[in-house]
Amino acid sequence: MLPNILVSDQTGQSSHTLTGAITIGAIVAVIIILFLVIKLLGAILRHPFISLALFALGGFAIFKFALVGIIGIGVLAAVGAGALWMNTGDGG
C-alpha cells in the first residue's frame, strides 16, 4: 500500500501521479549522488598524492568536473525512475 500522494488521481482511482514520479526520482537521485560522492571522497583519501597532483594541475576544476558528472548521473537516474513510475517508457 502506497501513500495517496504517490498513487491517487482526481477520481480516487489508483494510478501513478506526477507528484509520485517526482518524489521517487528525488529519492533515487539523492541516494545515487550520496553514494558517488562518498566513493569520490574515498578515492581521494586512498590516493592523496594523486589527488594533490590533480589539484596542482587543475585546481578545483577537476573536482568540480567530477561533481558535475555525479550530479548529472543523479539527474538522469531521477528522470529514469520518474519515467518508469509514470509508465511512460513502455511505448503505449
PDB file of C-alpha atoms in Angstrom:
ATOM      1  CA  MET A   1       0.000   0.000   0.000  1.00  0.00           C
ATOM      2  CA  LEU A   2       1.455   3.319  -1.130  1.00  0.00           C
ATOM      3  CA  PRO A   3       0.604   6.780   0.218  1.00  0.00           C
ATOM      4  CA  ASN A   4      -2.112   8.704  -1.652  1.00  0.00           C
ATOM      5  CA  ILE A   5       0.368  11.329  -2.842  1.00  0.00           C
ATOM      6  CA  LEU A   6       2.043   8.630  -4.947  1.00  0.00           C
ATOM      7  CA  VAL A   7      -0.887   6.742  -6.435  1.00  0.00           C
ATOM      8  CA  SER A   8      -4.198   8.612  -6.481  1.00  0.00           C
ATOM      9  CA  ASP A   9      -5.808  10.881  -9.054  1.00  0.00           C
ATOM     10  CA  GLN A  10      -8.873  13.177  -9.015  1.00  0.00           C
ATOM     11  CA  THR A  11     -11.294  10.284  -9.343  1.00  0.00           C
ATOM     12  CA  GLY A  12      -9.782   8.432  -6.398  1.00  0.00           C
ATOM     13  CA  GLN A  13      -8.726   5.529  -8.592  1.00  0.00           C
ATOM     14  CA  SER A  14      -5.308   4.022  -8.232  1.00  0.00           C
ATOM     15  CA  SER A  15      -2.882   5.429 -10.801  1.00  0.00           C
ATOM     16  CA  HIS A  16       0.633   6.775 -10.622  1.00  0.00           C
ATOM     17  CA  THR A  17       0.857  10.556 -10.314  1.00  0.00           C
ATOM     18  CA  LEU A  18       3.415  13.122 -11.418  1.00  0.00           C
ATOM     19  CA  THR A  19       3.996  14.017  -7.767  1.00  0.00           C
ATOM     20  CA  GLY A  20       4.826  10.396  -7.080  1.00  0.00           C
ATOM     21  CA  ALA A  21       7.226  10.305 -10.022  1.00  0.00           C
ATOM     22  CA  ILE A  22       8.999  13.434  -8.778  1.00  0.00           C
ATOM     23  CA  THR A  23       9.191  12.024  -5.250  1.00  0.00           C
ATOM     24  CA  ILE A  24      10.569   8.667  -6.369  1.00  0.00           C
ATOM     25  CA  GLY A  25      13.025  10.390  -8.725  1.00  0.00           C
ATOM     26  CA  ALA A  26      14.277  12.700  -5.977  1.00  0.00           C
ATOM     27  CA  ILE A  27      14.818   9.802  -3.591  1.00  0.00           C
ATOM     28  CA  VAL A  28      16.749   7.852  -6.235  1.00  0.00           C
ATOM     29  CA  ALA A  29      18.852  10.906  -7.143  1.00  0.00           C
ATOM     30  CA  VAL A  30      19.787  11.662  -3.529  1.00  0.00           C
ATOM     31  CA  ILE A  31      20.807   8.058  -2.864  1.00  0.00           C
ATOM     32  CA  ILE A  32      22.940   7.815  -6.018  1.00  0.00           C
ATOM     33  CA  ILE A  33      24.566  11.232  -5.534  1.00  0.00           C
ATOM     34  CA  LEU A  34      25.457  10.478  -1.905  1.00  0.00           C
ATOM     35  CA  PHE A  35      26.866   7.071  -2.856  1.00  0.00           C
ATOM     36  CA  LEU A  36      29.054   8.511  -5.628  1.00  0.00           C
ATOM     37  CA  VAL A  37      30.287  11.454  -3.535  1.00  0.00           C
ATOM     38  CA  ILE A  38      31.310   9.033  -0.784  1.00  0.00           C
ATOM     39  CA  LYS A  39      33.133   6.920  -3.383  1.00  0.00           C
ATOM     40  CA  LEU A  40      34.911  10.046  -4.723  1.00  0.00           C
ATOM     41  CA  LEU A  41      35.984  11.107  -1.229  1.00  0.00           C
ATOM     42  CA  GLY A  42      37.169   7.564  -0.527  1.00  0.00           C
ATOM     43  CA  ALA A  43      39.302   7.610  -3.675  1.00  0.00           C
ATOM     44  CA  ILE A  44      40.762  10.989  -2.689  1.00  0.00           C
ATOM     45  CA  LEU A  45      41.649   9.718   0.785  1.00  0.00           C
ATOM     46  CA  ARG A  46      43.087   6.436  -0.531  1.00  0.00           C
ATOM     47  CA  HIS A  47      45.325   8.173  -3.084  1.00  0.00           C
ATOM     48  CA  PRO A  48      46.329  11.502  -1.545  1.00  0.00           C
ATOM     49  CA  PHE A  49      49.397  12.064  -3.743  1.00  0.00           C
ATOM     50  CA  ILE A  50      47.422  11.597  -6.955  1.00  0.00           C
ATOM     51  CA  SER A  51      44.753  13.929  -5.593  1.00  0.00           C
ATOM     52  CA  LEU A  52      47.375  16.554  -4.724  1.00  0.00           C
ATOM     53  CA  ALA A  53      48.902  16.244  -8.204  1.00  0.00           C
ATOM     54  CA  LEU A  54      45.496  16.673  -9.853  1.00  0.00           C
ATOM     55  CA  PHE A  55      44.793  19.654  -7.628  1.00  0.00           C
ATOM     56  CA  ALA A  56      48.177  21.178  -8.528  1.00  0.00           C
ATOM     57  CA  LEU A  57      47.474  20.728 -12.251  1.00  0.00           C
ATOM     58  CA  GLY A  58      43.889  21.878 -12.418  1.00  0.00           C
ATOM     59  CA  GLY A  59      42.881  23.311  -9.082  1.00  0.00           C
ATOM     60  CA  PHE A  60      39.279  22.670  -8.217  1.00  0.00           C
ATOM     61  CA  ALA A  61      38.319  22.343 -11.905  1.00  0.00           C
ATOM     62  CA  ILE A  62      38.958  18.593 -11.955  1.00  0.00           C
ATOM     63  CA  PHE A  63      36.959  18.016  -8.788  1.00  0.00           C
ATOM     64  CA  LYS A  64      34.167  20.309  -9.992  1.00  0.00           C
ATOM     65  CA  PHE A  65      34.059  18.289 -13.218  1.00  0.00           C
ATOM     66  CA  ALA A  66      33.693  15.090 -11.177  1.00  0.00           C
ATOM     67  CA  LEU A  67      30.926  16.598  -9.043  1.00  0.00           C
ATOM     68  CA  VAL A  68      29.055  17.860 -12.118  1.00  0.00           C
ATOM     69  CA  GLY A  69      29.237  14.347 -13.562  1.00  0.00           C
ATOM     70  CA  ILE A  70      27.936  12.851 -10.324  1.00  0.00           C
ATOM     71  CA  ILE A  71      25.036  15.310 -10.209  1.00  0.00           C
ATOM     72  CA  GLY A  72      24.309  14.630 -13.896  1.00  0.00           C
ATOM     73  CA  ILE A  73      24.134  10.897 -13.235  1.00  0.00           C
ATOM     74  CA  GLY A  74      21.774  11.583 -10.329  1.00  0.00           C
ATOM     75  CA  VAL A  75      19.509  13.717 -12.525  1.00  0.00           C
ATOM     76  CA  LEU A  76      19.420  11.067 -15.256  1.00  0.00           C
ATOM     77  CA  ALA A  77      18.587   8.410 -12.671  1.00  0.00           C
ATOM     78  CA  ALA A  78      15.815  10.616 -11.283  1.00  0.00           C
ATOM     79  CA  VAL A  79      14.303  11.131 -14.732  1.00  0.00           C
ATOM     80  CA  GLY A  80      14.550   7.410 -15.459  1.00  0.00           C
ATOM     81  CA  ALA A  81      12.931   6.418 -12.181  1.00  0.00           C
ATOM     82  CA  GLY A  82      10.193   9.007 -12.684  1.00  0.00           C
ATOM     83  CA  ALA A  83       9.522   7.771 -16.220  1.00  0.00           C
ATOM     84  CA  LEU A  84       9.298   4.193 -15.008  1.00  0.00           C
ATOM     85  CA  TRP A  85       6.941   5.275 -12.223  1.00  0.00           C
ATOM     86  CA  MET A  86       4.715   7.127 -14.701  1.00  0.00           C
ATOM     87  CA  ASN A  87       4.950   4.149 -17.061  1.00  0.00           C
ATOM     88  CA  THR A  88       5.793   6.446 -19.997  1.00  0.00           C
ATOM     89  CA  GLY A  89       8.648   4.337 -21.300  1.00  0.00           C
ATOM     90  CA  ASP A  90       6.524   1.388 -22.406  1.00  0.00           C
ATOM     91  CA  GLY A  91       5.685   2.761 -25.855  1.00  0.00           C
ATOM     92  CA  GLY A  92       1.976   2.781 -25.092  1.00  0.00           C
TER      93      GLY A  92
END
